[in-house]
Amino acid sequence: MEREAQRAKGDWGSLAKDVLDQVLTRLGNRGLVPPRLTCMHWKNCADSAVTSLRCNPIEVVPPERLVALFPSLTSLDLTCDWVSCSSLFEDVTSGIKSLRGLETLRHLSLNGWSALTDEDVVWIRKLESVRELDLTFCSKLTDVGMIYVSDMVQLRVLKLMGCSQLTNQGFEMLSRLSALEALSVSGTSIGDKALSKLVSLTNLKELGLMECSNVSDWGVRCVLTNLRNLVELDLTECSAVSDRGLAILVEMKSNMRKLKLEGCDKVTVEFLCSLEALTEIKVNTSSNPVESDESIISEEIELFTGTDKTFVDLCDTSSESASSECSYSNSGECVKRATPAHGKEAESGGGS
């Protein structure tokens, strides 16, 4: 009886879930690694408390297991190494469907998913809680996919960098996303015609047009005249842009604070000097670099990597953490006991 009482007193492994949940909530994402190594009870509670996750960019992820393990995710980074793979799901469509189980998901990155098609975007559209969507280098997307993206009127951040098959017609559909605060279409064929439609996005604070060779002075002037809340504009390598398109920044009061002009050879040094003298804009050119800072929209994401041993069980159900059990030390404390791999003996038992 005395031993049972001692065990009950030191049994942290059976700590009430609601109490443990409060403890884990205060630890934050980075503090959840040690609890996952304590015992299965703590591991399961820690998993359910994880809110932000980044998976290994070269390993296939089982979506159903991901959703089951981490039901409270608000941020999921599934960026893949496009050189090694075209997505992190074996079946892209069914995997996207599974993500509907993440009811609190706000940030989703499918960066580099060259296997993602317009039909898959139909299911992304159904993720109604998502506010930030990264479809960078999803090279199979066409204007048809933008029809479905334009239905996601809740979006605040949208990244379409390197989506080479999109045309002005597809970009014009994005004018429906009135809540957008950050949009990147760098490395695409967007031109002045589409920009003239996107000036309806009056909440826009960041606009990325890097390497958009079809953007001219007319399009830039249209943007600057109408998007008065714009704080950051990236025109890097926009070779058709000159002093004429940017002159309005000197003529009118603007909220602009950061302007990237590296590779804009038609913008003269004299104009840049007058711009910096008359405004509070930080200009970034090849000869006048400014320190890069964090996005004003997206907060830094606390992420775990797929190579982290504490998350190996996401893809390997036979891993140590997935097969561990609760055991007790002589003092009655709950400790982790790993189940030996099949066909192997524990090292401690081999030499005796």
PDB file of N, CA, C and O in Angstrom, residues 89-156:
ATOM      1  N   PHE A  89       2.874  14.586 -50.595  1.00  0.00           N
ATOM      2  CA  PHE A  89       1.818  13.584 -50.466  1.00  0.00           C
ATOM      3  C   PHE A  89       1.898  12.632 -51.651  1.00  0.00           C
ATOM      4  O   PHE A  89       2.050  13.074 -52.794  1.00  0.00           O
ATOM      5  N   GLU A  90       1.770  11.338 -51.390  1.00  0.00           N
ATOM      6  CA  GLU A  90       1.765  10.362 -52.488  1.00  0.00           C
ATOM      7  C   GLU A  90       0.588  10.611 -53.418  1.00  0.00           C
ATOM      8  O   GLU A  90       0.714  10.556 -54.636  1.00  0.00           O
ATOM      9  N   ASP A  91      -0.566  10.844 -52.834  1.00  0.00           N
ATOM     10  CA  ASP A  91      -1.763  11.189 -53.606  1.00  0.00           C
ATOM     11  C   ASP A  91      -2.137  12.619 -53.229  1.00  0.00           C
ATOM     12  O   ASP A  91      -2.680  12.864 -52.148  1.00  0.00           O
ATOM     13  N   VAL A  92      -1.841  13.558 -54.109  1.00  0.00           N
ATOM     14  CA  VAL A  92      -2.019  14.970 -53.781  1.00  0.00           C
ATOM     15  C   VAL A  92      -3.469  15.304 -53.450  1.00  0.00           C
ATOM     16  O   VAL A  92      -3.765  15.931 -52.431  1.00  0.00           O
ATOM     17  N   THR A  93      -4.391  14.867 -54.288  1.00  0.00           N
ATOM     18  CA  THR A  93      -5.799  15.220 -54.100  1.00  0.00           C
ATOM     19  C   THR A  93      -6.357  14.708 -52.780  1.00  0.00           C
ATOM     20  O   THR A  93      -6.960  15.465 -52.012  1.00  0.00           O
ATOM     21  N   SER A  94      -6.141  13.425 -52.493  1.00  0.00           N
ATOM     22  CA  SER A  94      -6.673  12.864 -51.245  1.00  0.00           C
ATOM     23  C   SER A  94      -5.977  13.474 -50.032  1.00  0.00           C
ATOM     24  O   SER A  94      -6.586  13.646 -48.973  1.00  0.00           O
ATOM     25  N   GLY A  95      -4.699  13.817 -50.191  1.00  0.00           N
ATOM     26  CA  GLY A  95      -3.971  14.444 -49.093  1.00  0.00           C
ATOM     27  C   GLY A  95      -4.518  15.813 -48.755  1.00  0.00           C
ATOM     28  O   GLY A  95      -4.690  16.158 -47.580  1.00  0.00           O
ATOM     29  N   ILE A  96      -4.808  16.610 -49.797  1.00  0.00           N
ATOM     30  CA  ILE A  96      -5.393  17.929 -49.574  1.00  0.00           C
ATOM     31  C   ILE A  96      -6.757  17.799 -48.911  1.00  0.00           C
ATOM     32  O   ILE A  96      -7.116  18.573 -48.017  1.00  0.00           O
ATOM     33  N   LYS A  97      -7.519  16.804 -49.334  1.00  0.00           N
ATOM     34  CA  LYS A  97      -8.822  16.566 -48.711  1.00  0.00           C
ATOM     35  C   LYS A  97      -8.675  16.296 -47.216  1.00  0.00           C
ATOM     36  O   LYS A  97      -9.485  16.762 -46.415  1.00  0.00           O
ATOM     37  N   SER A  98      -7.640  15.549 -46.845  1.00  0.00           N
ATOM     38  CA  SER A  98      -7.422  15.204 -45.441  1.00  0.00           C
ATOM     39  C   SER A  98      -7.172  16.430 -44.581  1.00  0.00           C
ATOM     40  O   SER A  98      -7.510  16.446 -43.391  1.00  0.00           O
ATOM     41  N   LEU A  99      -6.600  17.474 -45.164  1.00  0.00           N
ATOM     42  CA  LEU A  99      -6.274  18.679 -44.394  1.00  0.00           C
ATOM     43  C   LEU A  99      -7.514  19.399 -43.889  1.00  0.00           C
ATOM     44  O   LEU A  99      -7.425  20.279 -43.029  1.00  0.00           O
ATOM     45  N   ARG A 100      -8.674  19.014 -44.395  1.00  0.00           N
ATOM     46  CA  ARG A 100      -9.908  19.615 -43.884  1.00  0.00           C
ATOM     47  C   ARG A 100     -10.128  19.274 -42.417  1.00  0.00           C
ATOM     48  O   ARG A 100     -10.927  19.930 -41.738  1.00  0.00           O
ATOM     49  N   GLY A 101      -9.415  18.260 -41.928  1.00  0.00           N
ATOM     50  CA  GLY A 101      -9.503  17.901 -40.511  1.00  0.00           C
ATOM     51  C   GLY A 101      -8.802  18.891 -39.604  1.00  0.00           C
ATOM     52  O   GLY A 101      -8.977  18.862 -38.383  1.00  0.00           O
ATOM     53  N   LEU A 102      -7.986  19.782 -40.174  1.00  0.00           N
ATOM     54  CA  LEU A 102      -7.300  20.814 -39.383  1.00  0.00           C
ATOM     55  C   LEU A 102      -8.164  22.071 -39.373  1.00  0.00           C
ATOM     56  O   LEU A 102      -7.995  22.979 -40.176  1.00  0.00           O
ATOM     57  N   GLU A 103      -9.083  22.122 -38.445  1.00  0.00           N
ATOM     58  CA  GLU A 103     -10.109  23.167 -38.450  1.00  0.00           C
ATOM     59  C   GLU A 103      -9.584  24.537 -38.052  1.00  0.00           C
ATOM     60  O   GLU A 103     -10.260  25.549 -38.289  1.00  0.00           O
ATOM     61  N   THR A 104      -8.388  24.591 -37.434  1.00  0.00           N
ATOM     62  CA  THR A 104      -7.846  25.884 -37.003  1.00  0.00           C
ATOM     63  C   THR A 104      -6.675  26.338 -37.882  1.00  0.00           C
ATOM     64  O   THR A 104      -5.997  27.308 -37.557  1.00  0.00           O
ATOM     65  N   LEU A 105      -6.441  25.652 -38.997  1.00  0.00           N
ATOM     66  CA  LEU A 105      -5.303  25.962 -39.860  1.00  0.00           C
ATOM     67  C   LEU A 105      -5.455  27.343 -40.503  1.00  0.00           C
ATOM     68  O   LEU A 105      -6.445  27.631 -41.160  1.00  0.00           O
ATOM     69  N   ARG A 106      -4.438  28.204 -40.311  1.00  0.00           N
ATOM     70  CA  ARG A 106      -4.490  29.553 -40.858  1.00  0.00           C
ATOM     71  C   ARG A 106      -3.403  29.785 -41.923  1.00  0.00           C
ATOM     72  O   ARG A 106      -3.591  30.586 -42.828  1.00  0.00           O
ATOM     73  N   HIS A 107      -2.275  29.118 -41.778  1.00  0.00           N
ATOM     74  CA  HIS A 107      -1.160  29.293 -42.718  1.00  0.00           C
ATOM     75  C   HIS A 107      -0.840  27.955 -43.367  1.00  0.00           C
ATOM     76  O   HIS A 107      -0.579  26.973 -42.684  1.00  0.00           O
ATOM     77  N   LEU A 108      -0.852  27.907 -44.697  1.00  0.00           N
ATOM     78  CA  LEU A 108      -0.536  26.677 -45.427  1.00  0.00           C
ATOM     79  C   LEU A 108       0.444  26.988 -46.545  1.00  0.00           C
ATOM     80  O   LEU A 108       0.194  27.843 -47.401  1.00  0.00           O
ATOM     81  N   SER A 109       1.578  26.286 -46.531  1.00  0.00           N
ATOM     82  CA  SER A 109       2.571  26.452 -47.589  1.00  0.00           C
ATOM     83  C   SER A 109       2.718  25.163 -48.376  1.00  0.00           C
ATOM     84  O   SER A 109       3.030  24.107 -47.817  1.00  0.00           O
ATOM     85  N   LEU A 110       2.476  25.268 -49.680  1.00  0.00           N
ATOM     86  CA  LEU A 110       2.680  24.162 -50.612  1.00  0.00           C
ATOM     87  C   LEU A 110       3.752  24.582 -51.625  1.00  0.00           C
ATOM     88  O   LEU A 110       3.722  24.183 -52.782  1.00  0.00           O
ATOM     89  N   ASN A 111       4.694  25.348 -51.160  1.00  0.00           N
ATOM     90  CA  ASN A 111       5.790  25.866 -51.980  1.00  0.00           C
ATOM     91  C   ASN A 111       6.545  24.734 -52.671  1.00  0.00           C
ATOM     92  O   ASN A 111       6.983  23.784 -52.030  1.00  0.00           O
ATOM     93  N   GLY A 112       6.689  24.814 -54.000  1.00  0.00           N
ATOM     94  CA  GLY A 112       7.442  23.813 -54.739  1.00  0.00           C
ATOM     95  C   GLY A 112       6.648  22.604 -55.187  1.00  0.00           C
ATOM     96  O   GLY A 112       7.216  21.687 -55.777  1.00  0.00           O
ATOM     97  N   TRP A 113       5.345  22.599 -54.974  1.00  0.00           N
ATOM     98  CA  TRP A 113       4.522  21.440 -55.347  1.00  0.00           C
ATOM     99  C   TRP A 113       4.205  21.492 -56.853  1.00  0.00           C
ATOM    100  O   TRP A 113       3.118  21.894 -57.261  1.00  0.00           O
ATOM    101  N   SER A 114       5.131  21.072 -57.645  1.00  0.00           N
ATOM    102  CA  SER A 114       4.935  21.098 -59.099  1.00  0.00           C
ATOM    103  C   SER A 114       3.895  20.084 -59.566  1.00  0.00           C
ATOM    104  O   SER A 114       3.460  20.119 -60.714  1.00  0.00           O
ATOM    105  N   ALA A 115       3.488  19.184 -58.674  1.00  0.00           N
ATOM    106  CA  ALA A 115       2.452  18.199 -59.018  1.00  0.00           C
ATOM    107  C   ALA A 115       1.045  18.734 -58.748  1.00  0.00           C
ATOM    108  O   ALA A 115       0.055  18.116 -59.150  1.00  0.00           O
ATOM    109  N   LEU A 116       0.935  19.867 -58.083  1.00  0.00           N
ATOM    110  CA  LEU A 116      -0.368  20.431 -57.738  1.00  0.00           C
ATOM    111  C   LEU A 116      -1.066  20.945 -58.998  1.00  0.00           C
ATOM    112  O   LEU A 116      -0.491  21.684 -59.787  1.00  0.00           O
ATOM    113  N   THR A 117      -2.317  20.536 -59.172  1.00  0.00           N
ATOM    114  CA  THR A 117      -3.081  20.919 -60.359  1.00  0.00           C
ATOM    115  C   THR A 117      -4.273  21.802 -59.997  1.00  0.00           C
ATOM    116  O   THR A 117      -4.609  21.977 -58.819  1.00  0.00           O
ATOM    117  N   ASP A 118      -4.924  22.317 -61.020  1.00  0.00           N
ATOM    118  CA  ASP A 118      -6.118  23.140 -60.798  1.00  0.00           C
ATOM    119  C   ASP A 118      -7.194  22.364 -60.045  1.00  0.00           C
ATOM    120  O   ASP A 118      -7.915  22.932 -59.221  1.00  0.00           O
ATOM    121  N   GLU A 119      -7.311  21.067 -60.338  1.00  0.00           N
ATOM    122  CA  GLU A 119      -8.319  20.238 -59.668  1.00  0.00           C
ATOM    123  C   GLU A 119      -8.044  20.136 -58.169  1.00  0.00           C
ATOM    124  O   GLU A 119      -8.975  20.062 -57.358  1.00  0.00           O
ATOM    125  N   ASP A 120      -6.768  20.155 -57.784  1.00  0.00           N
ATOM    126  CA  ASP A 120      -6.432  20.093 -56.362  1.00  0.00           C
ATOM    127  C   ASP A 120      -6.812  21.384 -55.644  1.00  0.00           C
ATOM    128  O   ASP A 120      -7.167  21.378 -54.462  1.00  0.00           O
ATOM    129  N   VAL A 121      -6.764  22.503 -56.367  1.00  0.00           N
ATOM    130  CA  VAL A 121      -7.107  23.795 -55.771  1.00  0.00           C
ATOM    131  C   VAL A 121      -8.585  23.837 -55.391  1.00  0.00           C
ATOM    132  O   VAL A 121      -8.987  24.578 -54.503  1.00  0.00           O
ATOM    133  N   VAL A 122      -9.393  23.011 -56.049  1.00  0.00           N
ATOM    134  CA  VAL A 122     -10.810  22.909 -55.684  1.00  0.00           C
ATOM    135  C   VAL A 122     -10.936  22.549 -54.210  1.00  0.00           C
ATOM    136  O   VAL A 122     -11.795  23.082 -53.488  1.00  0.00           O
ATOM    137  N   TRP A 123     -10.050  21.656 -53.740  1.00  0.00           N
ATOM    138  CA  TRP A 123     -10.104  21.199 -52.347  1.00  0.00           C
ATOM    139  C   TRP A 123      -9.395  22.164 -51.405  1.00  0.00           C
ATOM    140  O   TRP A 123      -9.773  22.292 -50.246  1.00  0.00           O
ATOM    141  N   ILE A 124      -8.379  22.859 -51.904  1.00  0.00           N
ATOM    142  CA  ILE A 124      -7.747  23.897 -51.091  1.00  0.00           C
ATOM    143  C   ILE A 124      -8.766  24.987 -50.780  1.00  0.00           C
ATOM    144  O   ILE A 124      -8.798  25.544 -49.683  1.00  0.00           O
ATOM    145  N   ARG A 125      -9.619  25.276 -51.744  1.00  0.00           N
ATOM    146  CA  ARG A 125     -10.657  26.293 -51.568  1.00  0.00           C
ATOM    147  C   ARG A 125     -11.557  25.978 -50.389  1.00  0.00           C
ATOM    148  O   ARG A 125     -12.104  26.891 -49.736  1.00  0.00           O
ATOM    149  N   LYS A 126     -11.720  24.697 -50.075  1.00  0.00           N
ATOM    150  CA  LYS A 126     -12.613  24.292 -48.994  1.00  0.00           C
ATOM    151  C   LYS A 126     -11.980  24.448 -47.610  1.00  0.00           C
ATOM    152  O   LYS A 126     -12.636  24.217 -46.594  1.00  0.00           O
ATOM    153  N   LEU A 127     -10.698  24.835 -47.552  1.00  0.00           N
ATOM    154  CA  LEU A 127     -10.026  25.073 -46.266  1.00  0.00           C
ATOM    155  C   LEU A 127     -10.364  26.493 -45.823  1.00  0.00           C
ATOM    156  O   LEU A 127      -9.575  27.430 -45.968  1.00  0.00           O
ATOM    157  N   GLU A 128     -11.542  26.659 -45.256  1.00  0.00           N
ATOM    158  CA  GLU A 128     -12.089  27.988 -44.999  1.00  0.00           C
ATOM    159  C   GLU A 128     -11.364  28.754 -43.905  1.00  0.00           C
ATOM    160  O   GLU A 128     -11.500  29.983 -43.809  1.00  0.00           O
ATOM    161  N   SER A 129     -10.592  28.066 -43.071  1.00  0.00           N
ATOM    162  CA  SER A 129      -9.890  28.759 -41.982  1.00  0.00           C
ATOM    163  C   SER A 129      -8.565  29.361 -42.440  1.00  0.00           C
ATOM    164  O   SER A 129      -7.983  30.196 -41.741  1.00  0.00           O
ATOM    165  N   VAL A 130      -8.053  28.953 -43.609  1.00  0.00           N
ATOM    166  CA  VAL A 130      -6.745  29.407 -44.085  1.00  0.00           C
ATOM    167  C   VAL A 130      -6.775  30.888 -44.431  1.00  0.00           C
ATOM    168  O   VAL A 130      -7.645  31.355 -45.170  1.00  0.00           O
ATOM    169  N   ARG A 131      -5.796  31.622 -43.885  1.00  0.00           N
ATOM    170  CA  ARG A 131      -5.666  33.055 -44.161  1.00  0.00           C
ATOM    171  C   ARG A 131      -4.411  33.369 -44.975  1.00  0.00           C
ATOM    172  O   ARG A 131      -4.357  34.416 -45.623  1.00  0.00           O
ATOM    173  N   GLU A 132      -3.408  32.497 -44.924  1.00  0.00           N
ATOM    174  CA  GLU A 132      -2.160  32.703 -45.656  1.00  0.00           C
ATOM    175  C   GLU A 132      -1.876  31.463 -46.496  1.00  0.00           C
ATOM    176  O   GLU A 132      -1.775  30.359 -45.964  1.00  0.00           O
ATOM    177  N   LEU A 133      -1.743  31.639 -47.807  1.00  0.00           N
ATOM    178  CA  LEU A 133      -1.570  30.518 -48.719  1.00  0.00           C
ATOM    179  C   LEU A 133      -0.355  30.755 -49.605  1.00  0.00           C
ATOM    180  O   LEU A 133      -0.252  31.785 -50.291  1.00  0.00           O
ATOM    181  N   ASP A 134       0.559  29.803 -49.595  1.00  0.00           N
ATOM    182  CA  ASP A 134       1.786  29.898 -50.397  1.00  0.00           C
ATOM    183  C   ASP A 134       1.768  28.820 -51.481  1.00  0.00           C
ATOM    184  O   ASP A 134       1.882  27.634 -51.182  1.00  0.00           O
ATOM    185  N   LEU A 135       1.622  29.248 -52.734  1.00  0.00           N
ATOM    186  CA  LEU A 135       1.609  28.339 -53.883  1.00  0.00           C
ATOM    187  C   LEU A 135       2.807  28.623 -54.800  1.00  0.00           C
ATOM    188  O   LEU A 135       2.741  28.389 -56.008  1.00  0.00           O
ATOM    189  N   THR A 136       3.889  29.088 -54.209  1.00  0.00           N
ATOM    190  CA  THR A 136       5.102  29.400 -54.965  1.00  0.00           C
ATOM    191  C   THR A 136       5.594  28.199 -55.767  1.00  0.00           C
ATOM    192  O   THR A 136       5.669  27.085 -55.241  1.00  0.00           O
ATOM    193  N   PHE A 137       5.926  28.425 -57.039  1.00  0.00           N
ATOM    194  CA  PHE A 137       6.455  27.398 -57.937  1.00  0.00           C
ATOM    195  C   PHE A 137       5.534  26.192 -58.102  1.00  0.00           C
ATOM    196  O   PHE A 137       6.012  25.077 -58.342  1.00  0.00           O
ATOM    197  N   CYS A 138       4.253  26.409 -57.963  1.00  0.00           N
ATOM    198  CA  CYS A 138       3.278  25.371 -58.337  1.00  0.00           C
ATOM    199  C   CYS A 138       3.036  25.545 -59.840  1.00  0.00           C
ATOM    200  O   CYS A 138       2.053  26.164 -60.274  1.00  0.00           O
ATOM    201  N   SER A 139       3.934  25.007 -60.623  1.00  0.00           N
ATOM    202  CA  SER A 139       4.039  25.350 -62.045  1.00  0.00           C
ATOM    203  C   SER A 139       2.934  24.800 -62.938  1.00  0.00           C
ATOM    204  O   SER A 139       2.819  25.198 -64.100  1.00  0.00           O
ATOM    205  N   LYS A 140       2.102  23.889 -62.424  1.00  0.00           N
ATOM    206  CA  LYS A 140       1.003  23.355 -63.230  1.00  0.00           C
ATOM    207  C   LYS A 140      -0.271  24.188 -63.116  1.00  0.00           C
ATOM    208  O   LYS A 140      -1.227  23.953 -63.866  1.00  0.00           O
ATOM    209  N   LEU A 141      -0.284  25.134 -62.216  1.00  0.00           N
ATOM    210  CA  LEU A 141      -1.493  25.938 -62.029  1.00  0.00           C
ATOM    211  C   LEU A 141      -1.730  26.839 -63.233  1.00  0.00           C
ATOM    212  O   LEU A 141      -0.806  27.443 -63.767  1.00  0.00           O
ATOM    213  N   THR A 142      -2.983  26.937 -63.632  1.00  0.00           N
ATOM    214  CA  THR A 142      -3.365  27.798 -64.750  1.00  0.00           C
ATOM    215  C   THR A 142      -4.420  28.796 -64.274  1.00  0.00           C
ATOM    216  O   THR A 142      -4.792  28.833 -63.093  1.00  0.00           O
ATOM    217  N   ASP A 143      -4.951  29.559 -65.207  1.00  0.00           N
ATOM    218  CA  ASP A 143      -5.980  30.542 -64.874  1.00  0.00           C
ATOM    219  C   ASP A 143      -7.227  29.885 -64.285  1.00  0.00           C
ATOM    220  O   ASP A 143      -7.957  30.502 -63.501  1.00  0.00           O
ATOM    221  N   VAL A 144      -7.465  28.633 -64.646  1.00  0.00           N
ATOM    222  CA  VAL A 144      -8.620  27.909 -64.081  1.00  0.00           C
ATOM    223  C   VAL A 144      -8.475  27.782 -62.567  1.00  0.00           C
ATOM    224  O   VAL A 144      -9.439  27.959 -61.810  1.00  0.00           O
ATOM    225  N   GLY A 145      -7.270  27.486 -62.112  1.00  0.00           N
ATOM    226  CA  GLY A 145      -7.031  27.373 -60.675  1.00  0.00           C
ATOM    227  C   GLY A 145      -7.293  28.679 -59.950  1.00  0.00           C
ATOM    228  O   GLY A 145      -7.724  28.689 -58.785  1.00  0.00           O
ATOM    229  N   MET A 146      -7.048  29.816 -60.624  1.00  0.00           N
ATOM    230  CA  MET A 146      -7.281  31.109 -59.990  1.00  0.00           C
ATOM    231  C   MET A 146      -8.768  31.375 -59.763  1.00  0.00           C
ATOM    232  O   MET A 146      -9.136  32.166 -58.893  1.00  0.00           O
ATOM    233  N   ILE A 147      -9.613  30.704 -60.539  1.00  0.00           N
ATOM    234  CA  ILE A 147     -11.063  30.818 -60.301  1.00  0.00           C
ATOM    235  C   ILE A 147     -11.378  30.333 -58.896  1.00  0.00           C
ATOM    236  O   ILE A 147     -12.142  30.971 -58.151  1.00  0.00           O
ATOM    237  N   TYR A 148     -10.769  29.213 -58.510  1.00  0.00           N
ATOM    238  CA  TYR A 148     -11.016  28.645 -57.185  1.00  0.00           C
ATOM    239  C   TYR A 148     -10.313  29.444 -56.092  1.00  0.00           C
ATOM    240  O   TYR A 148     -10.868  29.649 -55.006  1.00  0.00           O
ATOM    241  N   VAL A 149      -9.104  29.907 -56.374  1.00  0.00           N
ATOM    242  CA  VAL A 149      -8.390  30.724 -55.386  1.00  0.00           C
ATOM    243  C   VAL A 149      -9.170  32.000 -55.092  1.00  0.00           C
ATOM    244  O   VAL A 149      -9.250  32.454 -53.949  1.00  0.00           O
ATOM    245  N   SER A 150      -9.783  32.581 -56.124  1.00  0.00           N
ATOM    246  CA  SER A 150     -10.521  33.828 -55.941  1.00  0.00           C
ATOM    247  C   SER A 150     -11.762  33.659 -55.065  1.00  0.00           C
ATOM    248  O   SER A 150     -12.338  34.642 -54.596  1.00  0.00           O
ATOM    249  N   ASP A 151     -12.166  32.405 -54.851  1.00  0.00           N
ATOM    250  CA  ASP A 151     -13.290  32.131 -53.949  1.00  0.00           C
ATOM    251  C   ASP A 151     -12.863  32.198 -52.479  1.00  0.00           C
ATOM    252  O   ASP A 151     -13.716  32.258 -51.585  1.00  0.00           O
ATOM    253  N   MET A 152     -11.552  32.196 -52.216  1.00  0.00           N
ATOM    254  CA  MET A 152     -11.048  32.192 -50.838  1.00  0.00           C
ATOM    255  C   MET A 152     -10.952  33.648 -50.355  1.00  0.00           C
ATOM    256  O   MET A 152      -9.871  34.187 -50.101  1.00  0.00           O
ATOM    257  N   VAL A 153     -12.114  34.268 -50.205  1.00  0.00           N
ATOM    258  CA  VAL A 153     -12.170  35.700 -49.903  1.00  0.00           C
ATOM    259  C   VAL A 153     -11.624  36.023 -48.512  1.00  0.00           C
ATOM    260  O   VAL A 153     -11.431  37.206 -48.189  1.00  0.00           O
ATOM    261  N   GLN A 154     -11.351  34.992 -47.706  1.00  0.00           N
ATOM    262  CA  GLN A 154     -10.815  35.226 -46.369  1.00  0.00           C
ATOM    263  C   GLN A 154      -9.301  35.419 -46.372  1.00  0.00           C
ATOM    264  O   GLN A 154      -8.713  35.776 -45.352  1.00  0.00           O
ATOM    265  N   LEU A 155      -8.633  35.201 -47.515  1.00  0.00           N
ATOM    266  CA  LEU A 155      -7.176  35.245 -47.571  1.00  0.00           C
ATOM    267  C   LEU A 155      -6.628  36.638 -47.247  1.00  0.00           C
ATOM    268  O   LEU A 155      -7.150  37.655 -47.700  1.00  0.00           O
ATOM    269  N   ARG A 156      -5.549  36.639 -46.467  1.00  0.00           N
ATOM    270  CA  ARG A 156      -4.811  37.868 -46.164  1.00  0.00           C
ATOM    271  C   ARG A 156      -3.473  37.905 -46.896  1.00  0.00           C
ATOM    272  O   ARG A 156      -2.980  38.980 -47.230  1.00  0.00           O
TER     273      ARG A 156
END
